[in-house]
Amino acid sequence: MKKISTGNKAVAEAVKQVKPAVVAAYPITPQTEIVEQIAEFVSTGELKSRYIPVESEHSAMAACIGASITGVRTFTATSSHGLLYMHEMTNWAAGARLPVVMANVNRSIGPGWNIWAEHTDAMQERDTGWLQVYVSTVQEAYDTTLMAFRIAEHSDVLLPVMVNLDGFSLSHIMQPLDTVETGDFIPPIYLPHAIDPKNPAGYGGLTGPDQHFKFRWDIERSMRDSVKVIEATENDFAQRFGRKYGFTEDYLCEDADVVIVSMGTLGKEAEVAIDMLRKEGVKAGSMRLRWLRPFPKLNLKGKDVVVIDRDYSFGCGGILATSIRAQQKTDVYSVIAGLGGQEVTYEDIANFIRTRRIGEEFWFGVNDHV
Amino acid sequence: MDTITEIPKEEFILKCTSACAGCSDSLALRYVLKAAGPDSVLVVPACCTSVIQGIYPNTAFNIPVYNIAFGAAAACASGMSNAFRATGKKTNVIVYAGDGGTLDIGIQAMSGAFERGTDFLYICYDNEAYGNTGMQRSGGTPLGAKTTTTPTGKTDAKKDIDAIIAAHSPPYMATACAAYPQDLFKKVQKALTFRGPSFIHILAPCPPGWRFSTEKSVEIGKLAVKSGMWILYEREYGVLTINPQSKVAMKKPIPLEEYLAPQGRFKGIDARTLEMLRQHLAKNIKKLLAEEAAE
């Protein structure tokens, strides 16, 4: 069914169709519309979920954990400080192998009190054992939220999935949305280690070094196994509903001499920049990274690489640039741009590519070359 | 129920826990689980109970136990209870948390869960300090008690968590003591008949922490009640009923020194602190008697 929707409402729409038994959430700008919409669906009976209006994000994730371990489907949504406040519990959800799905509306971290788009919030969760995907359009937010449940709950994965959408520049913009009849695309949830009073077990108790080490490896093994599950899920989605995604969305990369890598809405902006540059005769391409975890094998061989980071690891560098340098064993032009909702236009992105200096780092709008 | 012989023989706390000798946490839990029965799940934040279960892959508890981070027990139980109820299950969800996890780090999650009317039983077993980390002071440590972080005795009074819980108006709340297992058993059974949140606050004397010899746990618990330092009561829809043992003690308490003297943590308590402690005790007795009289 075709309609017009914001990014936030598209996420809520997908959640309504997937019918989690429990949604526990705490409001934070710019995520609020997601939880308001879900609360509305629950109050009108359109969605027969238990909506737990918890008193904090730490409790939101704890409640999802408590619900999930009984074997039911769970969802929450947060942003920025909310995500950081639940950090202890995000680790717990992954370590406990619970397929919680969460929408995170990317927003900067204070101080100062800035409510606009930045990826630093989710980037600080990248080592927790959550799968992370970043979307760029309202349609993609909806489609990816649907797929997130199937991926998280797959028996080869059983890890939580975080769907990231840029604050305001995606959460609050209106775009066309084509909703689908999910049918049996998302099978009923089955959690093999669900709590069962008839078969009592201890969960998460004292664990010695040898066992702890094995549990950590088990998370990594599932993270690696998730690659095939993501591929299969996205392929099945494409076959059923006609929209194809992937670990990256590549735009004119094949014959490109220079490729710009980015995430989220800037990745869509980059495609316009590529069209401009192509008209000028510059063989440029755009690679928008969708899945940050598991981090995909990128095909960038023989190309100049420009990376836009909407995040930063102080004392180290742009996190995406650092990851790509390490994987490709080659240097990149690292652009730090869009922090705190800074406006970055396609013209700016075209300029990043034109004036690239491989091996250097550039803070857009701060000074020229650091 | 008049005699302990009527309490079910089925054990949910198996042999070979890693509890300290004379541990009244495990003693209390034994009766809690006998009262709750097998269709129950324990949610346990970081506390002594996390330790006494034993080390993975073993467990000394014959009941599902979900261990969760320190500040998160009530929130986790809130999700669990909602999930069970959403799927038509009546399984009891019982938080079993220490005083640190209840009065201090877990108070926000607990307050939220009570305010939301979560269908669960929250039990705080109170050994008046952070026990499994080696007896640091908590909000539950009484005035004058020495802990590893109050080496000369605590200068602040014990936090009145029961008043805080009462302010949430749960359908049922009670105090209990590990030294009175029949009373505890009955209160747990009763608590689980209510829909919505219920709360039981158990005094759990701790031999290594309170510095008394291991055979004296029950004796110390009884002295706490007889001195009026711990008052046994229950509140059903806000109506207070004080236990007969405590009524006697409140009218004619034994000297406070009889409770304090066997405990190393109060050794050398100065006269001024002792007097303040006595005043707190008298004030608490007066407050509860006034509440009962007003009904």
mmCIF file with all atom_site columns, N, CA, C and O in Angstrom, chain A residues 40-76:
data_model
loop_
_atom_site.group_PDB
_atom_site.id
_atom_site.type_symbol
_atom_site.label_atom_id
_atom_site.label_alt_id
_atom_site.label_comp_id
_atom_site.label_asym_id
_atom_site.label_entity_id
_atom_site.label_seq_id
_atom_site.pdbx_PDB_ins_code
_atom_site.Cartn_x
_atom_site.Cartn_y
_atom_site.Cartn_z
_atom_site.occupancy
_atom_site.B_iso_or_equiv
_atom_site.pdbx_formal_charge
_atom_site.auth_seq_id
_atom_site.auth_comp_id
_atom_site.auth_asym_id
_atom_site.auth_atom_id
_atom_site.pdbx_PDB_model_num
ATOM 1   N N  . GLU A 1 40 ? 0.138  4.385   20.390 1.00 0.00 ? 40 GLU A N  1
ATOM 2   C CA . GLU A 1 40 ? -1.167 4.640   19.756 1.00 0.00 ? 40 GLU A CA 1
ATOM 3   C C  . GLU A 1 40 ? -1.736 3.338   19.168 1.00 0.00 ? 40 GLU A C  1
ATOM 4   O O  . GLU A 1 40 ? -2.892 2.997   19.404 1.00 0.00 ? 40 GLU A O  1
ATOM 5   N N  . PHE A 1 41 ? -0.897 2.601   18.433 1.00 0.00 ? 41 PHE A N  1
ATOM 6   C CA . PHE A 1 41 ? -1.342 1.313   17.863 1.00 0.00 ? 41 PHE A CA 1
ATOM 7   C C  . PHE A 1 41 ? -1.835 0.375   18.963 1.00 0.00 ? 41 PHE A C  1
ATOM 8   O O  . PHE A 1 41 ? -2.829 -0.336  18.808 1.00 0.00 ? 41 PHE A O  1
ATOM 9   N N  . VAL A 1 42 ? -1.099 0.371   20.102 1.00 0.00 ? 42 VAL A N  1
ATOM 10  C CA . VAL A 1 42 ? -1.471 -0.523  21.202 1.00 0.00 ? 42 VAL A CA 1
ATOM 11  C C  . VAL A 1 42 ? -2.783 -0.060  21.828 1.00 0.00 ? 42 VAL A C  1
ATOM 12  O O  . VAL A 1 42 ? -3.672 -0.868  22.112 1.00 0.00 ? 42 VAL A O  1
ATOM 13  N N  . SER A 1 43 ? -2.936 1.269   21.986 1.00 0.00 ? 43 SER A N  1
ATOM 14  C CA . SER A 1 43 ? -4.142 1.774   22.654 1.00 0.00 ? 43 SER A CA 1
ATOM 15  C C  . SER A 1 43 ? -5.390 1.572   21.796 1.00 0.00 ? 43 SER A C  1
ATOM 16  O O  . SER A 1 43 ? -6.488 1.372   22.321 1.00 0.00 ? 43 SER A O  1
ATOM 17  N N  . THR A 1 44 ? -5.230 1.590   20.486 1.00 0.00 ? 44 THR A N  1
ATOM 18  C CA . THR A 1 44 ? -6.397 1.382   19.623 1.00 0.00 ? 44 THR A CA 1
ATOM 19  C C  . THR A 1 44 ? -6.644 -0.096  19.336 1.00 0.00 ? 44 THR A C  1
ATOM 20  O O  . THR A 1 44 ? -7.629 -0.448  18.691 1.00 0.00 ? 44 THR A O  1
ATOM 21  N N  . GLY A 1 45 ? -5.735 -0.941  19.798 1.00 0.00 ? 45 GLY A N  1
ATOM 22  C CA . GLY A 1 45 ? -5.886 -2.374  19.568 1.00 0.00 ? 45 GLY A CA 1
ATOM 23  C C  . GLY A 1 45 ? -5.395 -2.839  18.209 1.00 0.00 ? 45 GLY A C  1
ATOM 24  O O  . GLY A 1 45 ? -5.488 -4.024  17.877 1.00 0.00 ? 45 GLY A O  1
ATOM 25  N N  . GLU A 1 46 ? -4.838 -1.913  17.413 1.00 0.00 ? 46 GLU A N  1
ATOM 26  C CA . GLU A 1 46 ? -4.280 -2.311  16.111 1.00 0.00 ? 46 GLU A CA 1
ATOM 27  C C  . GLU A 1 46 ? -3.070 -3.229  16.296 1.00 0.00 ? 46 GLU A C  1
ATOM 28  O O  . GLU A 1 46 ? -2.742 -4.027  15.437 1.00 0.00 ? 46 GLU A O  1
ATOM 29  N N  . LEU A 1 47 ? -2.398 -3.026  17.414 1.00 0.00 ? 47 LEU A N  1
ATOM 30  C CA . LEU A 1 47 ? -1.237 -3.858  17.742 1.00 0.00 ? 47 LEU A CA 1
ATOM 31  C C  . LEU A 1 47 ? -1.468 -4.442  19.129 1.00 0.00 ? 47 LEU A C  1
ATOM 32  O O  . LEU A 1 47 ? -1.631 -3.709  20.106 1.00 0.00 ? 47 LEU A O  1
ATOM 33  N N  . LYS A 1 48 ? -1.517 -5.784  19.189 1.00 0.00 ? 48 LYS A N  1
ATOM 34  C CA . LYS A 1 48 ? -1.793 -6.420  20.479 1.00 0.00 ? 48 LYS A CA 1
ATOM 35  C C  . LYS A 1 48 ? -0.485 -6.744  21.194 1.00 0.00 ? 48 LYS A C  1
ATOM 36  O O  . LYS A 1 48 ? -0.135 -7.894  21.393 1.00 0.00 ? 48 LYS A O  1
ATOM 37  N N  . SER A 1 49 ? 0.230  -5.716  21.557 1.00 0.00 ? 49 SER A N  1
ATOM 38  C CA . SER A 1 49 ? 1.480  -5.881  22.297 1.00 0.00 ? 49 SER A CA 1
ATOM 39  C C  . SER A 1 49 ? 1.293  -5.340  23.701 1.00 0.00 ? 49 SER A C  1
ATOM 40  O O  . SER A 1 49 ? 0.378  -4.565  23.952 1.00 0.00 ? 49 SER A O  1
ATOM 41  N N  . ARG A 1 50 ? 2.189  -5.758  24.605 1.00 0.00 ? 50 ARG A N  1
ATOM 42  C CA . ARG A 1 50 ? 2.285  -5.102  25.902 1.00 0.00 ? 50 ARG A CA 1
ATOM 43  C C  . ARG A 1 50 ? 3.274  -3.961  25.730 1.00 0.00 ? 50 ARG A C  1
ATOM 44  O O  . ARG A 1 50 ? 4.430  -4.192  25.381 1.00 0.00 ? 50 ARG A O  1
ATOM 45  N N  . TYR A 1 51 ? 2.815  -2.750  25.958 1.00 0.00 ? 51 TYR A N  1
ATOM 46  C CA . TYR A 1 51 ? 3.700  -1.591  25.857 1.00 0.00 ? 51 TYR A CA 1
ATOM 47  C C  . TYR A 1 51 ? 4.093  -1.182  27.277 1.00 0.00 ? 51 TYR A C  1
ATOM 48  O O  . TYR A 1 51 ? 3.243  -0.806  28.073 1.00 0.00 ? 51 TYR A O  1
ATOM 49  N N  . ILE A 1 52 ? 5.382  -1.304  27.595 1.00 0.00 ? 52 ILE A N  1
ATOM 50  C CA . ILE A 1 52 ? 5.836  -0.975  28.953 1.00 0.00 ? 52 ILE A CA 1
ATOM 51  C C  . ILE A 1 52 ? 6.488  0.407   28.922 1.00 0.00 ? 52 ILE A C  1
ATOM 52  O O  . ILE A 1 52 ? 7.587  0.572   28.384 1.00 0.00 ? 52 ILE A O  1
ATOM 53  N N  . PRO A 1 53 ? 5.816  1.400   29.504 1.00 0.00 ? 53 PRO A N  1
ATOM 54  C CA . PRO A 1 53 ? 6.384  2.764   29.501 1.00 0.00 ? 53 PRO A CA 1
ATOM 55  C C  . PRO A 1 53 ? 7.394  2.913   30.633 1.00 0.00 ? 53 PRO A C  1
ATOM 56  O O  . PRO A 1 53 ? 7.108  3.491   31.667 1.00 0.00 ? 53 PRO A O  1
ATOM 57  N N  . VAL A 1 54 ? 8.578  2.385   30.428 1.00 0.00 ? 54 VAL A N  1
ATOM 58  C CA . VAL A 1 54 ? 9.603  2.320   31.481 1.00 0.00 ? 54 VAL A CA 1
ATOM 59  C C  . VAL A 1 54 ? 10.087 3.707   31.895 1.00 0.00 ? 54 VAL A C  1
ATOM 60  O O  . VAL A 1 54 ? 9.821  4.696   31.203 1.00 0.00 ? 54 VAL A O  1
ATOM 61  N N  . GLU A 1 55 ? 10.834 3.742   32.997 1.00 0.00 ? 55 GLU A N  1
ATOM 62  C CA . GLU A 1 55 ? 11.270 5.027   33.557 1.00 0.00 ? 55 GLU A CA 1
ATOM 63  C C  . GLU A 1 55 ? 12.674 5.415   33.092 1.00 0.00 ? 55 GLU A C  1
ATOM 64  O O  . GLU A 1 55 ? 13.195 6.440   33.505 1.00 0.00 ? 55 GLU A O  1
ATOM 65  N N  . SER A 1 56 ? 13.297 4.620   32.213 1.00 0.00 ? 56 SER A N  1
ATOM 66  C CA . SER A 1 56 ? 14.618 4.970   31.687 1.00 0.00 ? 56 SER A CA 1
ATOM 67  C C  . SER A 1 56 ? 14.964 4.031   30.545 1.00 0.00 ? 56 SER A C  1
ATOM 68  O O  . SER A 1 56 ? 14.354 2.977   30.392 1.00 0.00 ? 56 SER A O  1
ATOM 69  N N  . GLU A 1 57 ? 15.971 4.385   29.792 1.00 0.00 ? 57 GLU A N  1
ATOM 70  C CA . GLU A 1 57 ? 16.418 3.502   28.714 1.00 0.00 ? 57 GLU A CA 1
ATOM 71  C C  . GLU A 1 57 ? 17.113 2.253   29.260 1.00 0.00 ? 57 GLU A C  1
ATOM 72  O O  . GLU A 1 57 ? 17.036 1.184   28.667 1.00 0.00 ? 57 GLU A O  1
ATOM 73  N N  . HIS A 1 58 ? 17.810 2.428   30.377 1.00 0.00 ? 58 HIS A N  1
ATOM 74  C CA . HIS A 1 58 ? 18.452 1.258   30.996 1.00 0.00 ? 58 HIS A CA 1
ATOM 75  C C  . HIS A 1 58 ? 17.380 0.215   31.289 1.00 0.00 ? 58 HIS A C  1
ATOM 76  O O  . HIS A 1 58 ? 17.548 -0.976  31.004 1.00 0.00 ? 58 HIS A O  1
ATOM 77  N N  . SER A 1 59 ? 16.260 0.684   31.816 1.00 0.00 ? 59 SER A N  1
ATOM 78  C CA . SER A 1 59 ? 15.150 -0.221  32.109 1.00 0.00 ? 59 SER A CA 1
ATOM 79  C C  . SER A 1 59 ? 14.453 -0.689  30.834 1.00 0.00 ? 59 SER A C  1
ATOM 80  O O  . SER A 1 59 ? 13.913 -1.800  30.803 1.00 0.00 ? 59 SER A O  1
ATOM 81  N N  . ALA A 1 60 ? 14.453 0.130   29.793 1.00 0.00 ? 60 ALA A N  1
ATOM 82  C CA . ALA A 1 60 ? 13.837 -0.292  28.528 1.00 0.00 ? 60 ALA A CA 1
ATOM 83  C C  . ALA A 1 60 ? 14.526 -1.550  28.017 1.00 0.00 ? 60 ALA A C  1
ATOM 84  O O  . ALA A 1 60 ? 13.879 -2.540  27.668 1.00 0.00 ? 60 ALA A O  1
ATOM 85  N N  . MET A 1 61 ? 15.861 -1.495  27.989 1.00 0.00 ? 61 MET A N  1
ATOM 86  C CA . MET A 1 61 ? 16.580 -2.662  27.476 1.00 0.00 ? 61 MET A CA 1
ATOM 87  C C  . MET A 1 61 ? 16.487 -3.830  28.461 1.00 0.00 ? 61 MET A C  1
ATOM 88  O O  . MET A 1 61 ? 16.354 -4.983  28.058 1.00 0.00 ? 61 MET A O  1
ATOM 89  N N  . ALA A 1 62 ? 16.520 -3.535  29.765 1.00 0.00 ? 62 ALA A N  1
ATOM 90  C CA . ALA A 1 62 ? 16.385 -4.613  30.763 1.00 0.00 ? 62 ALA A CA 1
ATOM 91  C C  . ALA A 1 62 ? 15.027 -5.296  30.620 1.00 0.00 ? 62 ALA A C  1
ATOM 92  O O  . ALA A 1 62 ? 14.924 -6.520  30.720 1.00 0.00 ? 62 ALA A O  1
ATOM 93  N N  . ALA A 1 63 ? 13.986 -4.514  30.384 1.00 0.00 ? 63 ALA A N  1
ATOM 94  C CA . ALA A 1 63 ? 12.644 -5.091  30.221 1.00 0.00 ? 63 ALA A CA 1
ATOM 95  C C  . ALA A 1 63 ? 12.574 -5.930  28.941 1.00 0.00 ? 63 ALA A C  1
ATOM 96  O O  . ALA A 1 63 ? 11.966 -7.003  28.926 1.00 0.00 ? 63 ALA A O  1
ATOM 97  N N  . CYS A 1 64 ? 13.216 -5.454  27.885 1.00 0.00 ? 64 CYS A N  1
ATOM 98  C CA . CYS A 1 64 ? 13.256 -6.249  26.648 1.00 0.00 ? 64 CYS A CA 1
ATOM 99  C C  . CYS A 1 64 ? 13.988 -7.566  26.891 1.00 0.00 ? 64 CYS A C  1
ATOM 100 O O  . CYS A 1 64 ? 13.588 -8.611  26.375 1.00 0.00 ? 64 CYS A O  1
ATOM 101 N N  . ILE A 1 65 ? 15.055 -7.502  27.684 1.00 0.00 ? 65 ILE A N  1
ATOM 102 C CA . ILE A 1 65 ? 15.812 -8.713  28.009 1.00 0.00 ? 65 ILE A CA 1
ATOM 103 C C  . ILE A 1 65 ? 14.924 -9.690  28.785 1.00 0.00 ? 65 ILE A C  1
ATOM 104 O O  . ILE A 1 65 ? 14.827 -10.874 28.439 1.00 0.00 ? 65 ILE A O  1
ATOM 105 N N  . GLY A 1 66 ? 14.260 -9.183  29.817 1.00 0.00 ? 66 GLY A N  1
ATOM 106 C CA . GLY A 1 66 ? 13.392 -10.034 30.637 1.00 0.00 ? 66 GLY A CA 1
ATOM 107 C C  . GLY A 1 66 ? 12.260 -10.644 29.833 1.00 0.00 ? 66 GLY A C  1
ATOM 108 O O  . GLY A 1 66 ? 11.882 -11.800 30.038 1.00 0.00 ? 66 GLY A O  1
ATOM 109 N N  . ALA A 1 67 ? 11.728 -9.866  28.893 1.00 0.00 ? 67 ALA A N  1
ATOM 110 C CA . ALA A 1 67 ? 10.643 -10.384 28.051 1.00 0.00 ? 67 ALA A CA 1
ATOM 111 C C  . ALA A 1 67 ? 11.195 -11.389 27.039 1.00 0.00 ? 67 ALA A C  1
ATOM 112 O O  . ALA A 1 67 ? 10.648 -12.482 26.859 1.00 0.00 ? 67 ALA A O  1
ATOM 113 N N  . SER A 1 68 ? 12.294 -11.021 26.420 1.00 0.00 ? 68 SER A N  1
ATOM 114 C CA . SER A 1 68 ? 12.857 -11.849 25.350 1.00 0.00 ? 68 SER A CA 1
ATOM 115 C C  . SER A 1 68 ? 13.252 -13.248 25.832 1.00 0.00 ? 68 SER A C  1
ATOM 116 O O  . SER A 1 68 ? 13.057 -14.229 25.112 1.00 0.00 ? 68 SER A O  1
ATOM 117 N N  . ILE A 1 69 ? 13.765 -13.326 27.054 1.00 0.00 ? 69 ILE A N  1
ATOM 118 C CA . ILE A 1 69 ? 14.231 -14.634 27.539 1.00 0.00 ? 69 ILE A CA 1
ATOM 119 C C  . ILE A 1 69 ? 13.062 -15.596 27.783 1.00 0.00 ? 69 ILE A C  1
ATOM 120 O O  . ILE A 1 69 ? 13.257 -16.804 27.902 1.00 0.00 ? 69 ILE A O  1
ATOM 121 N N  . THR A 1 70 ? 11.842 -15.087 27.806 1.00 0.00 ? 70 THR A N  1
ATOM 122 C CA . THR A 1 70 ? 10.694 -15.996 27.889 1.00 0.00 ? 70 THR A CA 1
ATOM 123 C C  . THR A 1 70 ? 10.343 -16.551 26.507 1.00 0.00 ? 70 THR A C  1
ATOM 124 O O  . THR A 1 70 ? 9.460  -17.394 26.379 1.00 0.00 ? 70 THR A O  1
ATOM 125 N N  . GLY A 1 71 ? 11.010 -16.031 25.463 1.00 0.00 ? 71 GLY A N  1
ATOM 126 C CA . GLY A 1 71 ? 10.803 -16.573 24.123 1.00 0.00 ? 71 GLY A CA 1
ATOM 127 C C  . GLY A 1 71 ? 9.885  -15.755 23.247 1.00 0.00 ? 71 GLY A C  1
ATOM 128 O O  . GLY A 1 71 ? 9.478  -16.216 22.176 1.00 0.00 ? 71 GLY A O  1
ATOM 129 N N  . VAL A 1 72 ? 9.556  -14.525 23.666 1.00 0.00 ? 72 VAL A N  1
ATOM 130 C CA . VAL A 1 72 ? 8.675  -13.700 22.833 1.00 0.00 ? 72 VAL A CA 1
ATOM 131 C C  . VAL A 1 72 ? 9.481  -12.656 22.054 1.00 0.00 ? 72 VAL A C  1
ATOM 132 O O  . VAL A 1 72 ? 10.631 -12.389 22.352 1.00 0.00 ? 72 VAL A O  1
ATOM 133 N N  . ARG A 1 73 ? 8.817  -12.089 21.061 1.00 0.00 ? 73 ARG A N  1
ATOM 134 C CA . ARG A 1 73 ? 9.435  -11.052 20.227 1.00 0.00 ? 73 ARG A CA 1
ATOM 135 C C  . ARG A 1 73 ? 9.383  -9.707  20.960 1.00 0.00 ? 73 ARG A C  1
ATOM 136 O O  . ARG A 1 73 ? 8.367  -9.384  21.579 1.00 0.00 ? 73 ARG A O  1
ATOM 137 N N  . THR A 1 74 ? 10.469 -8.938  20.885 1.00 0.00 ? 74 THR A N  1
ATOM 138 C CA . THR A 1 74 ? 10.534 -7.659  21.603 1.00 0.00 ? 74 THR A CA 1
ATOM 139 C C  . THR A 1 74 ? 11.104 -6.559  20.713 1.00 0.00 ? 74 THR A C  1
ATOM 140 O O  . THR A 1 74 ? 11.866 -6.829  19.778 1.00 0.00 ? 74 THR A O  1
ATOM 141 N N  . PHE A 1 75 ? 10.729 -5.336  21.048 1.00 0.00 ? 75 PHE A N  1
ATOM 142 C CA . PHE A 1 75 ? 11.226 -4.180  20.293 1.00 0.00 ? 75 PHE A CA 1
ATOM 143 C C  . PHE A 1 75 ? 11.392 -2.994  21.228 1.00 0.00 ? 75 PHE A C  1
ATOM 144 O O  . PHE A 1 75 ? 10.633 -2.829  22.181 1.00 0.00 ? 75 PHE A O  1
ATOM 145 N N  . THR A 1 76 ? 12.384 -2.164  20.946 1.00 0.00 ? 76 THR A N  1
ATOM 146 C CA . THR A 1 76 ? 12.506 -0.878  21.603 1.00 0.00 ? 76 THR A CA 1
ATOM 147 C C  . THR A 1 76 ? 13.107 0.112   20.619 1.00 0.00 ? 76 THR A C  1
ATOM 148 O O  . THR A 1 76 ? 13.574 -0.270  19.541 1.00 0.00 ? 76 THR A O  1
#
